[in-house]
Every structure is written in structure tokens, then in C-alpha cells.
PDB file of C-alpha atoms in Angstrom:
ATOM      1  CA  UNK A  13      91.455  86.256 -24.601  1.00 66.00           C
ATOM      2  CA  UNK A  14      89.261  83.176 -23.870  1.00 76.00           C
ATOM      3  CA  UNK A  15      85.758  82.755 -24.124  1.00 73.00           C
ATOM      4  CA  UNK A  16      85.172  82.355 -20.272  1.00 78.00           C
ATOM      5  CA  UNK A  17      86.703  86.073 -19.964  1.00 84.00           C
ATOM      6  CA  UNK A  18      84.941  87.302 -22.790  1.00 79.00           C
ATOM      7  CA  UNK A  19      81.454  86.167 -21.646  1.00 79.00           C
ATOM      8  CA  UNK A  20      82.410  87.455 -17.947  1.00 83.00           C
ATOM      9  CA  UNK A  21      83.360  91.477 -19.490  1.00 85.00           C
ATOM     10  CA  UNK A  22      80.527  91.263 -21.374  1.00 84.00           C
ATOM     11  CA  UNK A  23      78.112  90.394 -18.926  1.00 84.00           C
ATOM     12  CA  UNK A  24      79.149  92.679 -16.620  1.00 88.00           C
ATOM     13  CA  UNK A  25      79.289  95.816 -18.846  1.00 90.00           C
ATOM     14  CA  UNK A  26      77.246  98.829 -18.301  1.00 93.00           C
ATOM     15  CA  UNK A  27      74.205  99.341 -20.753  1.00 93.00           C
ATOM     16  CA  UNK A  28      76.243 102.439 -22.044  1.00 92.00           C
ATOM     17  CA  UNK A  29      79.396 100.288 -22.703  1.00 92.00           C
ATOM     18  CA  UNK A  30      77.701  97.218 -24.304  1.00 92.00           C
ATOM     19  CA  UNK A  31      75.516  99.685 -26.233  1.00 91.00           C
ATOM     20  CA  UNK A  32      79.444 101.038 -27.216  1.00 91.00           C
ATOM     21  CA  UNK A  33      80.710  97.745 -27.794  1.00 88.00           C
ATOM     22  CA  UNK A  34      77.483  96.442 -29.965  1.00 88.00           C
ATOM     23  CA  UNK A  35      77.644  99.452 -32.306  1.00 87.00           C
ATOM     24  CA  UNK A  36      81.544  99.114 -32.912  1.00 87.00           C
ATOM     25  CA  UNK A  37      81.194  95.532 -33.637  1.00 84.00           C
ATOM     26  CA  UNK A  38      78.194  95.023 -34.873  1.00 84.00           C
ATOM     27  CA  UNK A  39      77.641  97.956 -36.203  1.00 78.00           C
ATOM     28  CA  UNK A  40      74.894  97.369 -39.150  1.00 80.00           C
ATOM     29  CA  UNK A  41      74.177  93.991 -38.631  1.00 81.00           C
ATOM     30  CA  UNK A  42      72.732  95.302 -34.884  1.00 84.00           C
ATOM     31  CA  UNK A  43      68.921  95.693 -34.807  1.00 85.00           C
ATOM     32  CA  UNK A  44      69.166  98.949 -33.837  1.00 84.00           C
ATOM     33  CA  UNK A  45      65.429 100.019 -34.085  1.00 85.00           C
ATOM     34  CA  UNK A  46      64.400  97.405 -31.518  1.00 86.00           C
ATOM     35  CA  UNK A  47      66.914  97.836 -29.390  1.00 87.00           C
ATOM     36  CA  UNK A  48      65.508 101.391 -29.149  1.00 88.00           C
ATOM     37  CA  UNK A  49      61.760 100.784 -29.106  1.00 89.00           C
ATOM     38  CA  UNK A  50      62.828  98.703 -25.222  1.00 87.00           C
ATOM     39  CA  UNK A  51      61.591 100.751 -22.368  1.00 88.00           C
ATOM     40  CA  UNK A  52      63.360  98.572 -19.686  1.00 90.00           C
ATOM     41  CA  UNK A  53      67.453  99.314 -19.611  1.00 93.00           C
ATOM     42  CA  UNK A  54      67.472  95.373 -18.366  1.00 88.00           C
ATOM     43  CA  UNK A  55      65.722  94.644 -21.550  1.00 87.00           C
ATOM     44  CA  UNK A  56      67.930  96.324 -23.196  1.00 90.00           C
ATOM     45  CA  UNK A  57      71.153  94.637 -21.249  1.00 90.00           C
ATOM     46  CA  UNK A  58      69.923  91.248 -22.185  1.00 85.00           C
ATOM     47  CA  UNK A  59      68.760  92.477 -26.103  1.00 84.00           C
ATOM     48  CA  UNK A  60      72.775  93.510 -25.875  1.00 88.00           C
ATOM     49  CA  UNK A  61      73.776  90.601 -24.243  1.00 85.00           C
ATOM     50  CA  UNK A  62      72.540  88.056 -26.533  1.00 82.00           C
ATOM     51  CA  UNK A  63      73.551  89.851 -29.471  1.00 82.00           C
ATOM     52  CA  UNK A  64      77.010  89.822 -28.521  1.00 85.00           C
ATOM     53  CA  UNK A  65      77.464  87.062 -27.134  1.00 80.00           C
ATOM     54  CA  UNK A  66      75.678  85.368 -30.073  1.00 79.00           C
ATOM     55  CA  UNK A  67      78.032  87.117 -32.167  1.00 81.00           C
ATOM     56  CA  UNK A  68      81.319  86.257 -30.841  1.00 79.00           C
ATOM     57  CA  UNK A  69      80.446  82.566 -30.035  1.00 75.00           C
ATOM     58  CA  UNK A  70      79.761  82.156 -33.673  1.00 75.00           C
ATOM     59  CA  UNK A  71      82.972  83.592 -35.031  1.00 73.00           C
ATOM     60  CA  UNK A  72      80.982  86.684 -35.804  1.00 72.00           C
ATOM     61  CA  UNK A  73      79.205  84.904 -38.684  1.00 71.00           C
ATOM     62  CA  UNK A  74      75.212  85.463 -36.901  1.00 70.00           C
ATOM     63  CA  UNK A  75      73.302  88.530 -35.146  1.00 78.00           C
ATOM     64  CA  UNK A  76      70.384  87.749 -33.625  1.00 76.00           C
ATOM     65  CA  UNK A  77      67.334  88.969 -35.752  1.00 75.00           C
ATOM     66  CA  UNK A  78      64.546  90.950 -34.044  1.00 76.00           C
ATOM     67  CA  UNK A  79      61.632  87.976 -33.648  1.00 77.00           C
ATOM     68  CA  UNK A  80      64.821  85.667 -32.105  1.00 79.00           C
ATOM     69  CA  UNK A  81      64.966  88.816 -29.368  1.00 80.00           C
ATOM     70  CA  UNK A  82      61.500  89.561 -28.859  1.00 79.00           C
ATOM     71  CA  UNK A  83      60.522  86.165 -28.075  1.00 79.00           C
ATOM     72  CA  UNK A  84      64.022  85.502 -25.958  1.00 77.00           C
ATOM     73  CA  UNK A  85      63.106  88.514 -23.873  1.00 78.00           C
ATOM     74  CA  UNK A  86      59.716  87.399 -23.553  1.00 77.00           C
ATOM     75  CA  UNK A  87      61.134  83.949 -22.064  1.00 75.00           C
ATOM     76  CA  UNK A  88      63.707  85.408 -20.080  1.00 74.00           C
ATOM     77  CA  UNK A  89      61.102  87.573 -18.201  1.00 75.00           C
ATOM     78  CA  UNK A  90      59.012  84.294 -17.708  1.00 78.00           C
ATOM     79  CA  UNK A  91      56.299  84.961 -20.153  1.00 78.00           C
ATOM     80  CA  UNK A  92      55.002  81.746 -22.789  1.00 80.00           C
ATOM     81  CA  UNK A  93      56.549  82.094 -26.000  1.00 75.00           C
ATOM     82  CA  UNK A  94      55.253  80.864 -29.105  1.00 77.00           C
ATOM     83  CA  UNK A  95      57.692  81.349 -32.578  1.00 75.00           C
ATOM     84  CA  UNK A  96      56.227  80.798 -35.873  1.00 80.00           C
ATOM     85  CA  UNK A  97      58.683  81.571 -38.947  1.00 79.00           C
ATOM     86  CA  UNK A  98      59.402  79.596 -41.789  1.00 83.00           C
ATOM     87  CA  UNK A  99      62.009  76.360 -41.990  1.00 84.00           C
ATOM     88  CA  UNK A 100      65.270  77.554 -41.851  1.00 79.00           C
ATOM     89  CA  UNK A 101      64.645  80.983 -39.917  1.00 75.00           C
ATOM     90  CA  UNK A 102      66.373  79.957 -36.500  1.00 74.00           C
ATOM     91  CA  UNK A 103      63.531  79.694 -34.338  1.00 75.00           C
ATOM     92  CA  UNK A 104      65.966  76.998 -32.551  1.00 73.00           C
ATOM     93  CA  UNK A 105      68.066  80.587 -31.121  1.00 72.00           C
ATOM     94  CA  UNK A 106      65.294  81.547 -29.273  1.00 71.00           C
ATOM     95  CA  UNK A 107      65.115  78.596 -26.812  1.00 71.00           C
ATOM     96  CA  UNK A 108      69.099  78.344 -27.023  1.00 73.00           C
ATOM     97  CA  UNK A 109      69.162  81.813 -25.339  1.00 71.00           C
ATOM     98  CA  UNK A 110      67.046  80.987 -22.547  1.00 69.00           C
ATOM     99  CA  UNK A 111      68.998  78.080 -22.122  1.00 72.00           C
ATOM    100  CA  UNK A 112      72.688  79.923 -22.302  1.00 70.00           C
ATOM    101  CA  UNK A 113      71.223  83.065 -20.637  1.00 68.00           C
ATOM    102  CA  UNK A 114      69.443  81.105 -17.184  1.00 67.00           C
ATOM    103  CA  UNK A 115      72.861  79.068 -16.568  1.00 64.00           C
ATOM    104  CA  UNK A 116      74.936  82.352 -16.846  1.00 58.00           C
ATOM    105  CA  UNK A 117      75.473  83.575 -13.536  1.00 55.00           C
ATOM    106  CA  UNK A 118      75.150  87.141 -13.380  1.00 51.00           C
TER     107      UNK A 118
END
């Protein structure tokens, strides 16, 4: 399976199948307890999104960490983002999401 066909099933998955998908994969690496503190299910579709996507374009190496979601959703929805972590923390995800996620046709 390519990665064009890949990205296309997963961004057109139900929340209930990514959420299926995440947890089989993922399974302990996925930030489960922000995932659940989203009140928005399209929140919660992008949160997935990235993850997995994130996941399986790195050879399943990284997972997203919470802060890299937060401030990704926060960009996605159009709100300023500002990231402050230490060197090395992959602040550079964050922008690299809003850049994959607004040339993704849904």
C-alpha cells in the first residue's frame, strides 16, 4: 500500500475507526488523556489525524506529544500560536502540521 492511499483511508475514516486504528497502532505511545479532554469530534479527527499520519510517515519511529497537538489544533482552527519548549523538543512539528494538514484536501 502506498503512502498516497494510506493518507486518503486515513483521512477519510470515521472518528470511531481512526479512534480504532490509533489505539491498535499506537496503542501506548497515543496521548490518550488529551485526546479525551477534546470536546469537538473534529478536534478530535484532526488530534487522530496527525497522530497517525505522523506516525506512519515516520516509519512509526514518532507520536506526536500533547503541546505539538494543542498548539497544531490551535493553528488549524486559525487561532495565534506561540510554542515555548526547550531545544530539541520538536516545536518544528507544530508548524509542519499546519503546513501538511492545510494542503490535504479533505
Amino acid at each position: 500500500m502506498d503512502v498516497s492511499t494510506i493518507n486518503n483511508t486515513i483521512m477519510n475514516s470515521s472518528l470511531g475507526a481512526l479512534e480504532y486504528i490509533a489505539s491498535q497502532l499506537l496503542n501506548d505511545c497515543l496521548p490518550s488523556d488529551y485526546i479525551s479532554s477534546l470536546k469537538s469530534d473534529q478536534d478530535k479527527i484532526d488530534t487522530l489525524h496527525a497522530c497517525l499520519i505522523i506516525y506512519i510517515l515516520t516509519a512509526t519511529e514518532i507520536v506526536p506529544r500533547s503541546f505539538q497537538l494543542q498548539a497544531s489544533l490551535a493553528t488549524l482552527n486559525g487561532r495565534d500560536t506561540i510554542a515555548i519548549a526547550g531545544t530539541g523538543s520538536d516545536k518544528t512539528y507544530v508548524y509542519s502540521f499546519h503546513i501538511y494538514f492545510s494542503q490535504t484536501p479533505s
